[in-house]
Amino acid sequence: MSSTHKFWNTQPVRQEVSSAEEEGPIKIPKEVSKTPLPLPPNFSWVTLDVTNTNDLTELYTLLSNHYVEDSDSLFRFNYSAEFLMWALTVPGYLSQWHLAIRSSTGTLLAFIAATPQHMKIKKEEVDIVDINFLCVHTSLRTKRLAPVLIREITRRVNLEGIYFAAYTAGIRIPTPYSVAQYYHRPLNIKKLVETDFLSLPDDKISTYSKLYGTVVVPKGIRMRPMTEDDVDIVSDLLNQQLSKYEVAPVFSKEEVRHFFVPRKSIVDSFVFLTENGEVSDFMSYYHLPSRVLQGNQGTLNAAYLFYYACNSIPLKDMVNSVINYAKVNNIDVVNCLTIMDNDLFIKDCKFGPGDGNLNFYLFNWNLNPIESKKVGIVLF
Ligand code: MYA
């Protein structure tokens, strides 16, 4: 089935009907305009300085009121301000890639971000950007502002000599190279039922609480939070693990320090030790609470499995150890996708299928579809 996409059909992305084209770059622009795209009257482009509390708070407020919701509008992602600062100030970030639109009265109306990343796509290594946090204020939806944001961020990224991007989205547009399914490991059954994340008859709650309340962590597993001192070994382990997948980042040590040294309520990372006390394995998750939109408007504390490197400890034992840590630390549900080696633990670690899918995209790079277990990239 092919449908018409007024914007996406004009862009250098794989089109639904394209078939035997060569994999790789689609079109490198000969010239890049030095002038920002025009905006409707009373709107202006602004660059947010996310290290400045006022700008960061404005961005937090826009996203917490207008960003991604589930299909039933029960929950909305509620990235904390500290999380946003962390996610946007990666090594090599450029503040002109934290692009927003303001009205003449000063209201923040829209946002899109690009962050640099070194990526392996099959056998090639390329400098790309990750695109994330695309958001248009609900009062301005369906007015074709998203294509303007995408074109302007493309121009700004192209100006730095970068022509490719990775992004993920719940919606299907031309054309994902892979699609993964969300899985959920319930921890706090009572809360998940109260917020309608899970629907269960009353008489099943205690049975489910018992079933999901126990996390079997094998004896003898030695795990501790990662520290700065682990950056070198974690970089090696992680890049080795990621080299298995078809699309995956290649992390510098600086990036490993930024992304994985634990930050309270943002990212938790663990190293696993051999009997000799050497670091052999690694696992991390990030914190992404959702605002509950119905009823008492509370918060669902969700952890999302992030990157890992598995060598000597069975993956399911590592995941259970991490789930146990999350449980003790007030996480209500742990989420993951059917990417990387996750199908090796999903069932054993009591993850259940969700109803959401995530589509994986590349901009300006033609890649034939791959199975989600070959995908090694996690975007927030
Ligand atoms: S994914 C998260 C996206 N954000 C949300 O879901 C938050 C809530 N929703 C909104 O804020 C709005 O609904 C958005 C669309 C802003 C999403 N990705 O302005 P419109 C296309 C790409 O009238 P609105 C994330 O952040 C749509 O198919 N395109 O629509 C990654 C249509 O085009 P076409 C999307 O609803 C973002 C056109 O926009 C998306 O008011 C990656 C309609 O525009 C989407 N999620 O606003 C962006 N949703 O007619 C691409 C709709 O052709 C980056 N559309 O079907 C590409 C790489 C750029 C850099 C390249 C560098 C080299």
Short mmCIF file of C-alpha atoms and ligand atoms in Angstrom, two decimals:
data_model
loop_
_atom_site.label_atom_id
_atom_site.label_comp_id
_atom_site.label_asym_id
_atom_site.label_seq_id
_atom_site.Cartn_x
_atom_site.Cartn_y
_atom_site.Cartn_z
CA MET A 1 0.00 0.00 0.00
CA SER A 2 1.39 3.41 -0.85
CA SER A 3 -0.05 6.73 0.30
CA THR A 4 0.79 10.29 -0.62
CA HIS A 5 3.02 12.33 1.64
CA LYS A 6 3.15 15.91 0.43
CA PHE A 7 6.33 16.61 2.35
CA TRP A 8 8.08 13.26 2.73
CA ASN A 9 7.71 12.39 -0.95
CA THR A 10 9.98 15.38 -1.71
CA GLN A 11 12.71 14.43 0.75
CA PRO A 12 15.86 12.32 0.28
CA VAL A 13 14.49 9.33 2.15
CA ARG A 14 13.66 5.85 1.01
CA GLN A 15 10.20 5.93 -0.60
CA GLU A 16 7.74 3.11 0.00
CA VAL A 17 7.78 2.06 -3.65
CA SER A 18 11.55 2.25 -4.22
CA SER A 19 13.05 -1.16 -4.63
CA ALA A 20 16.34 -2.21 -6.13
CA GLU A 21 18.19 1.03 -5.40
CA GLU A 22 21.73 0.98 -4.16
CA GLU A 23 22.20 1.26 -0.41
CA GLY A 24 23.96 4.37 0.90
CA PRO A 25 23.72 8.17 0.54
CA ILE A 26 20.80 9.43 -1.56
CA LYS A 27 21.70 13.02 -2.46
CA ILE A 28 24.49 15.28 -1.20
CA PRO A 29 23.42 18.93 -1.65
CA LYS A 30 25.74 20.99 -3.87
CA GLU A 31 24.95 24.21 -2.09
CA VAL A 32 23.44 25.01 1.28
CA SER A 33 21.50 28.22 1.75
CA LYS A 34 22.90 30.64 4.32
CA THR A 35 19.44 32.09 4.95
CA PRO A 36 16.92 30.61 7.40
CA LEU A 37 13.59 29.48 5.95
CA PRO A 38 10.83 32.09 6.03
CA LEU A 39 8.25 31.74 8.79
CA PRO A 40 4.64 32.98 8.93
CA PRO A 41 4.27 36.59 10.16
CA ASN A 42 4.67 37.04 13.93
CA PHE A 43 6.77 33.87 14.25
CA SER A 44 10.55 33.86 14.62
CA TRP A 45 13.35 31.32 14.82
CA VAL A 46 15.18 31.11 18.13
CA THR A 47 18.03 29.03 19.40
CA LEU A 48 17.52 27.75 22.92
CA ASP A 49 20.41 27.71 25.35
CA VAL A 50 19.49 24.63 27.37
CA THR A 51 22.23 25.38 29.90
CA ASN A 52 20.28 28.52 30.80
CA THR A 53 17.55 27.83 33.37
CA ASN A 54 14.94 30.06 31.71
CA ASP A 55 15.36 28.50 28.26
CA LEU A 56 15.45 25.00 29.74
CA THR A 57 12.29 25.60 31.76
CA GLU A 58 10.50 26.91 28.68
CA LEU A 59 11.48 23.82 26.71
CA TYR A 60 10.44 21.56 29.58
CA THR A 61 7.06 23.30 29.75
CA LEU A 62 6.43 23.04 25.99
CA LEU A 63 7.24 19.32 25.94
CA SER A 64 5.46 18.44 29.16
CA ASN A 65 2.25 19.99 27.79
CA HIS A 66 2.47 19.10 24.08
CA TYR A 67 4.86 16.19 23.45
CA VAL A 68 4.16 12.52 22.69
CA GLU A 69 1.05 10.83 24.09
CA ASP A 70 -0.09 7.23 23.78
CA SER A 71 -2.91 6.46 21.33
CA ASP A 72 -5.59 6.64 24.09
CA SER A 73 -4.28 9.93 25.54
CA LEU A 74 -3.80 8.32 28.95
CA PHE A 75 -0.13 9.27 29.32
CA ARG A 76 2.26 11.92 28.01
CA PHE A 77 6.05 11.67 28.14
CA ASN A 78 7.35 13.95 30.84
CA TYR A 79 11.11 14.24 30.36
CA SER A 80 12.56 16.12 33.33
CA ALA A 81 14.38 19.40 32.67
CA GLU A 82 17.62 17.78 33.86
CA PHE A 83 17.08 14.90 31.44
CA LEU A 84 16.57 17.32 28.54
CA MET A 85 19.75 19.18 29.38
CA TRP A 86 21.65 15.87 29.50
CA ALA A 87 20.13 14.56 26.25
CA LEU A 88 20.86 17.80 24.38
CA THR A 89 24.34 18.68 25.65
CA VAL A 90 26.12 15.59 24.31
CA PRO A 91 29.81 15.99 23.40
CA GLY A 92 30.09 18.18 20.30
CA TYR A 93 26.56 19.60 20.59
CA LEU A 94 25.76 22.86 18.84
CA SER A 95 23.19 25.20 20.35
CA GLN A 96 22.04 26.32 16.88
CA TRP A 97 20.69 22.78 16.55
CA HIS A 98 18.34 23.37 19.51
CA LEU A 99 15.88 25.08 17.26
CA ALA A 100 12.63 26.67 18.37
CA ILE A 101 9.90 28.95 17.08
CA ARG A 102 8.57 31.80 19.19
CA SER A 103 5.51 33.98 18.67
CA SER A 104 5.83 37.78 18.67
CA THR A 105 4.41 37.71 22.21
CA GLY A 106 7.30 35.49 23.27
CA THR A 107 5.45 32.16 23.63
CA LEU A 108 7.50 29.09 22.70
CA LEU A 109 5.49 27.34 19.97
CA ALA A 110 7.65 24.58 18.53
CA PHE A 111 10.97 22.78 18.87
CA ILE A 112 13.27 20.29 17.14
CA ALA A 113 16.75 19.11 18.13
CA ALA A 114 19.72 17.59 16.37
CA THR A 115 22.63 16.04 18.27
CA PRO A 116 25.82 14.70 16.69
CA GLN A 117 26.54 11.00 16.59
CA HIS A 118 29.10 8.73 14.96
CA MET A 119 27.23 5.79 13.44
CA LYS A 120 27.95 2.48 11.87
CA ILE A 121 25.48 1.65 9.11
CA LYS A 122 26.30 -1.84 7.95
CA LYS A 123 29.98 -1.62 6.92
CA GLU A 124 30.19 2.17 6.73
CA GLU A 125 30.98 4.64 9.51
CA VAL A 126 29.44 8.09 9.15
CA ASP A 127 28.93 11.31 11.06
CA ILE A 128 25.24 11.90 11.37
CA VAL A 129 22.81 13.65 13.71
CA ASP A 130 20.05 12.16 15.80
CA ILE A 131 16.81 14.11 15.47
CA ASN A 132 14.51 14.21 18.47
CA PHE A 133 11.98 16.23 20.47
CA LEU A 134 10.06 17.49 17.42
CA CYS A 135 7.08 19.24 18.95
CA VAL A 136 4.45 21.72 17.79
CA HIS A 137 2.13 23.41 20.29
CA THR A 138 -1.30 21.72 20.13
CA SER A 139 -2.96 24.99 19.04
CA LEU A 140 -0.82 25.01 15.86
CA ARG A 141 -1.18 21.43 14.72
CA THR A 142 -1.85 20.36 11.10
CA LYS A 143 -0.68 23.74 9.75
CA ARG A 144 2.42 22.25 8.07
CA LEU A 145 4.83 23.71 10.62
CA ALA A 146 6.60 20.37 11.15
CA PRO A 147 8.00 20.30 7.57
CA VAL A 148 9.33 23.85 8.09
CA LEU A 149 11.13 22.78 11.29
CA ILE A 150 12.54 19.71 9.56
CA ARG A 151 13.75 21.72 6.55
CA GLU A 152 15.38 24.37 8.74
CA ILE A 153 17.15 21.84 10.98
CA THR A 154 18.33 20.05 7.81
CA ARG A 155 19.78 23.33 6.52
CA ARG A 156 21.54 24.00 9.82
CA VAL A 157 22.98 20.49 9.96
CA ASN A 158 24.03 20.60 6.28
CA LEU A 159 25.85 23.89 6.95
CA GLU A 160 28.17 21.90 9.26
CA GLY A 161 28.89 19.37 6.51
CA ILE A 162 26.61 16.63 7.87
CA TYR A 163 24.08 15.12 5.46
CA PHE A 164 22.54 12.15 7.28
CA ALA A 165 20.25 11.68 10.26
CA ALA A 166 18.66 8.97 12.40
CA TYR A 167 15.26 9.30 14.06
CA THR A 168 12.46 7.18 15.42
CA ALA A 169 8.73 7.80 15.52
CA GLY A 170 5.51 6.06 16.41
CA ILE A 171 3.97 7.10 13.09
CA ARG A 172 4.80 5.48 9.80
CA ILE A 173 6.11 7.84 7.14
CA PRO A 174 8.41 7.05 4.17
CA THR A 175 10.04 4.69 5.06
CA PRO A 176 11.24 2.80 8.12
CA TYR A 177 14.21 0.48 7.71
CA SER A 178 12.95 -1.42 10.75
CA VAL A 179 10.01 -1.59 13.13
CA ALA A 180 10.26 -2.70 16.74
CA GLN A 181 7.58 -3.51 19.28
CA TYR A 182 7.43 -2.19 22.84
CA TYR A 183 7.49 -4.66 25.74
CA HIS A 184 6.78 -3.85 29.37
CA ARG A 185 7.90 -5.46 32.65
CA PRO A 186 5.33 -4.42 35.27
CA LEU A 187 6.71 -3.79 38.76
CA ASN A 188 4.11 -1.79 40.68
CA ILE A 189 0.89 -3.60 39.74
CA LYS A 190 -1.34 -1.49 41.98
CA LYS A 191 -0.15 1.78 40.43
CA LEU A 192 -0.24 0.40 36.88
CA VAL A 193 -3.85 -0.66 37.36
CA GLU A 194 -4.86 2.62 39.06
CA THR A 195 -3.48 4.61 36.14
CA ASP A 196 -5.01 2.30 33.49
CA PHE A 197 -1.60 1.30 32.18
CA LEU A 198 -2.76 -2.26 32.91
CA SER A 199 -6.34 -3.37 32.95
CA LEU A 200 -6.99 -6.19 35.41
CA PRO A 201 -10.07 -7.35 37.32
CA ASP A 202 -9.83 -6.52 41.07
CA ASP A 203 -9.53 -10.18 42.08
CA LYS A 204 -6.43 -10.63 39.91
CA ILE A 205 -4.43 -7.78 41.41
CA SER A 206 -2.91 -9.70 44.27
CA THR A 207 -2.02 -12.71 42.07
CA TYR A 208 -0.33 -10.39 39.58
CA SER A 209 1.42 -8.47 42.35
CA LYS A 210 2.90 -11.75 43.59
CA LEU A 211 3.87 -12.90 40.11
CA TYR A 212 5.56 -9.64 39.13
CA GLY A 213 6.69 -8.67 42.63
CA THR A 214 9.37 -11.33 42.66
CA VAL A 215 12.49 -10.76 40.63
CA VAL A 216 14.75 -13.76 40.64
CA VAL A 217 18.32 -12.54 40.87
CA PRO A 218 20.77 -15.44 40.76
CA LYS A 219 23.17 -15.70 43.67
CA GLY A 220 26.75 -14.77 43.01
CA ILE A 221 26.07 -11.96 40.55
CA ARG A 222 28.34 -9.04 41.39
CA MET A 223 26.92 -5.78 40.12
CA ARG A 224 27.64 -2.18 41.11
CA PRO A 225 26.82 1.26 39.71
CA MET A 226 29.27 2.36 37.01
CA THR A 227 31.75 5.11 37.96
CA GLU A 228 34.06 7.46 36.04
CA ASP A 229 36.84 4.89 36.52
CA ASP A 230 34.92 2.36 34.39
CA VAL A 231 34.73 4.60 31.30
CA ASP A 232 37.61 2.93 29.43
CA ILE A 233 36.48 -0.64 29.93
CA VAL A 234 32.81 0.17 29.34
CA SER A 235 33.73 1.93 26.07
CA ASP A 236 35.53 -1.19 24.87
CA LEU A 237 32.78 -3.58 25.95
CA LEU A 238 30.02 -1.46 24.52
CA ASN A 239 31.58 -0.82 21.12
CA GLN A 240 32.36 -4.52 20.85
CA GLN A 241 28.73 -5.39 21.58
CA LEU A 242 27.39 -2.74 19.19
CA SER A 243 29.59 -3.95 16.33
CA LYS A 244 27.23 -6.97 16.13
CA TYR A 245 24.34 -4.86 14.87
CA GLU A 246 23.71 -3.36 11.42
CA VAL A 247 22.87 0.14 12.60
CA ALA A 248 24.53 1.29 15.82
CA PRO A 249 26.47 4.18 17.31
CA VAL A 250 30.22 4.03 17.75
CA PHE A 251 30.85 5.70 21.11
CA SER A 252 33.87 7.81 22.00
CA LYS A 253 35.08 7.67 25.60
CA GLU A 254 33.81 11.19 26.09
CA GLU A 255 30.35 10.08 24.97
CA VAL A 256 30.45 7.02 27.22
CA ARG A 257 31.26 9.30 30.15
CA HIS A 258 28.43 11.66 29.23
CA PHE A 259 25.78 9.03 28.54
CA PHE A 260 26.52 6.36 31.11
CA VAL A 261 28.10 7.67 34.30
CA PRO A 262 24.97 7.53 36.47
CA ARG A 263 22.92 10.69 37.03
CA LYS A 264 20.15 10.55 39.59
CA SER A 265 16.69 10.11 38.05
CA ILE A 266 18.20 10.42 34.55
CA VAL A 267 20.38 7.40 33.82
CA ASP A 268 21.45 4.35 35.83
CA SER A 269 24.30 2.18 34.62
CA PHE A 270 25.86 -0.89 36.14
CA VAL A 271 28.96 -2.93 35.70
CA PHE A 272 29.10 -6.63 36.42
CA LEU A 273 32.25 -8.17 37.85
CA THR A 274 34.04 -11.47 37.48
CA GLU A 275 35.24 -13.40 40.54
CA ASN A 276 38.54 -11.52 40.21
CA GLY A 277 36.70 -8.23 40.41
CA GLU A 278 37.22 -7.37 36.74
CA VAL A 279 34.45 -5.60 34.83
CA SER A 280 33.03 -8.09 32.31
CA ASP A 281 29.53 -6.82 31.45
CA PHE A 282 27.51 -3.63 31.42
CA MET A 283 23.88 -2.53 31.40
CA SER A 284 22.00 0.77 31.62
CA TYR A 285 18.53 2.26 31.62
CA TYR A 286 17.21 5.79 31.47
CA HIS A 287 14.36 7.37 33.40
CA LEU A 288 11.43 8.67 31.41
CA PRO A 289 8.36 9.32 33.54
CA SER A 290 4.97 9.81 31.93
CA ARG A 291 2.37 12.22 33.17
CA VAL A 292 -0.95 10.48 33.90
CA LEU A 293 -3.53 12.53 32.03
CA GLN A 294 -6.69 11.11 33.59
CA GLY A 295 -7.83 11.06 37.22
CA ASN A 296 -5.40 12.33 39.81
CA GLN A 297 -2.79 13.38 37.20
CA GLY A 298 0.08 11.57 38.92
CA THR A 299 3.30 10.31 37.41
CA LEU A 300 4.16 6.89 36.09
CA ASN A 301 7.83 6.18 36.79
CA ALA A 302 9.12 4.26 33.80
CA ALA A 303 12.64 3.05 33.08
CA TYR A 304 13.68 2.31 29.50
CA LEU A 305 16.39 -0.22 28.82
CA PHE A 306 19.30 1.63 27.21
CA TYR A 307 22.60 0.15 26.00
CA TYR A 308 24.33 -2.97 27.32
CA ALA A 309 27.31 -5.22 26.70
CA CYS A 310 26.95 -8.89 27.48
CA ASN A 311 29.90 -11.27 27.65
CA SER A 312 30.09 -13.64 30.53
CA ILE A 313 26.80 -13.31 32.39
CA PRO A 314 23.54 -14.56 30.83
CA LEU A 315 21.62 -11.56 29.54
CA LYS A 316 18.48 -12.53 31.47
CA ASP A 317 20.39 -12.57 34.76
CA MET A 318 21.75 -9.10 34.07
CA VAL A 319 18.32 -7.79 33.15
CA ASN A 320 16.74 -9.30 36.28
CA SER A 321 19.46 -7.76 38.44
CA VAL A 322 18.77 -4.38 36.89
CA ILE A 323 14.99 -4.79 37.15
CA ASN A 324 15.44 -5.58 40.82
CA TYR A 325 17.45 -2.39 41.32
CA ALA A 326 14.78 -0.41 39.47
CA LYS A 327 12.05 -1.91 41.64
CA VAL A 328 13.80 -0.99 44.86
CA ASN A 329 14.24 2.50 43.43
CA ASN A 330 10.56 3.19 42.88
CA ILE A 331 10.26 2.39 39.17
CA ASP A 332 6.73 1.26 38.26
CA VAL A 333 7.50 -0.38 34.92
CA VAL A 334 10.58 -1.24 32.86
CA ASN A 335 10.17 -0.90 29.09
CA CYS A 336 12.17 -2.24 26.20
CA LEU A 337 11.92 -2.75 22.45
CA THR A 338 12.46 -5.83 20.30
CA ILE A 339 15.87 -4.51 19.23
CA MET A 340 19.42 -5.75 19.89
CA ASP A 341 19.46 -9.11 21.72
CA ASN A 342 16.35 -8.28 23.72
CA ASP A 343 14.36 -11.28 22.49
CA LEU A 344 16.80 -13.42 24.50
CA PHE A 345 15.38 -12.19 27.81
CA ILE A 346 11.93 -10.71 27.11
CA LYS A 347 10.01 -13.86 28.05
CA ASP A 348 12.22 -15.06 30.91
CA CYS A 349 12.22 -11.62 32.52
CA LYS A 350 8.40 -11.39 32.36
CA PHE A 351 8.08 -8.59 29.83
CA GLY A 352 4.68 -8.51 28.13
CA PRO A 353 3.90 -7.09 24.67
CA GLY A 354 2.59 -3.53 24.51
CA ASP A 355 0.41 -2.12 21.77
CA GLY A 356 2.98 0.42 20.56
CA ASN A 357 5.48 0.09 17.74
CA LEU A 358 8.51 2.23 17.07
CA ASN A 359 9.66 2.91 13.51
CA PHE A 360 13.37 3.42 12.79
CA TYR A 361 14.39 5.88 10.07
CA LEU A 362 17.46 7.23 8.30
CA PHE A 363 17.47 10.55 6.43
CA ASN A 364 19.37 10.65 3.13
CA TRP A 365 20.58 7.05 3.44
CA ASN A 366 18.95 4.22 1.58
CA LEU A 367 18.98 1.05 3.66
CA ASN A 368 17.08 -2.10 2.81
CA PRO A 369 14.78 -3.19 5.64
CA ILE A 370 16.42 -5.11 8.49
CA GLU A 371 14.98 -7.17 11.35
CA SER A 372 14.65 -5.21 14.57
CA LYS A 373 17.12 -7.51 16.35
CA LYS A 374 19.79 -6.10 14.00
CA VAL A 375 19.06 -2.56 15.22
CA GLY A 376 21.55 -1.33 17.81
CA ILE A 377 20.47 2.27 18.33
CA VAL A 378 18.35 3.62 21.17
CA LEU A 379 16.96 7.14 20.87
CA PHE A 380 15.20 8.72 23.86
S1 MYA B 1 9.30 11.77 16.98
C1 MYA B 1 8.27 12.66 18.10
C2 MYA B 1 7.32 13.53 17.36
N1 MYA B 1 6.59 14.39 18.26
C3 MYA B 1 5.35 14.15 18.69
O1 MYA B 1 4.72 13.17 18.36
C4 MYA B 1 4.81 15.18 19.69
C5 MYA B 1 3.34 15.46 19.51
N2 MYA B 1 3.06 15.84 18.12
C6 MYA B 1 3.44 17.01 17.58
O2 MYA B 1 4.05 17.86 18.19
C7 MYA B 1 3.04 17.21 16.12
O3 MYA B 1 1.98 16.34 15.78
C8 MYA B 1 4.23 16.99 15.13
C9 MYA B 1 3.71 17.09 13.69
C10 MYA B 1 5.29 18.07 15.35
C11 MYA B 1 4.86 15.61 15.31
N3 MYA B 1 8.22 12.79 12.24
O4 MYA B 1 2.98 20.36 10.84
P1 MYA B 1 2.12 19.30 10.27
C12 MYA B 1 4.78 14.82 9.03
C13 MYA B 1 8.38 13.21 10.96
O5 MYA B 1 0.86 19.76 9.61
P2 MYA B 1 1.59 18.39 12.94
C14 MYA B 1 10.65 12.84 16.72
O6 MYA B 1 10.86 13.78 17.44
C15 MYA B 1 3.50 14.28 8.42
O7 MYA B 1 3.69 12.97 7.93
N4 MYA B 1 7.37 13.74 10.24
O8 MYA B 1 1.78 18.18 11.35
C16 MYA B 1 11.55 12.53 15.53
C17 MYA B 1 3.21 15.31 7.34
O9 MYA B 1 4.07 15.12 6.23
P3 MYA B 1 3.47 14.37 4.91
C18 MYA B 1 6.17 13.85 10.83
O10 MYA B 1 0.84 17.21 13.44
C19 MYA B 1 11.27 13.55 14.46
C20 MYA B 1 3.67 16.60 8.00
O11 MYA B 1 4.60 16.23 9.07
C21 MYA B 1 5.95 13.45 12.15
O12 MYA B 1 1.07 19.73 13.24
C22 MYA B 1 11.98 13.28 13.18
C23 MYA B 1 2.50 17.33 8.62
O13 MYA B 1 3.00 18.48 9.22
C24 MYA B 1 7.03 12.89 12.85
N5 MYA B 1 6.92 12.44 14.12
O14 MYA B 1 3.08 18.28 13.52
C25 MYA B 1 11.73 14.35 12.15
N6 MYA B 1 4.67 13.70 12.47
O15 MYA B 1 2.36 15.26 4.41
C26 MYA B 1 12.37 14.07 10.81
C27 MYA B 1 4.10 14.23 11.37
O16 MYA B 1 4.60 14.27 3.95
C28 MYA B 1 13.84 14.41 10.82
N7 MYA B 1 5.00 14.32 10.39
O17 MYA B 1 2.97 13.03 5.37
C29 MYA B 1 14.44 14.24 9.46
C30 MYA B 1 15.95 14.53 9.46
C31 MYA B 1 16.21 16.02 9.49
C32 MYA B 1 17.70 16.38 9.66
C33 MYA B 1 18.53 15.99 8.45
C34 MYA B 1 20.00 16.39 8.66
C35 MYA B 1 20.81 15.94 7.56
#
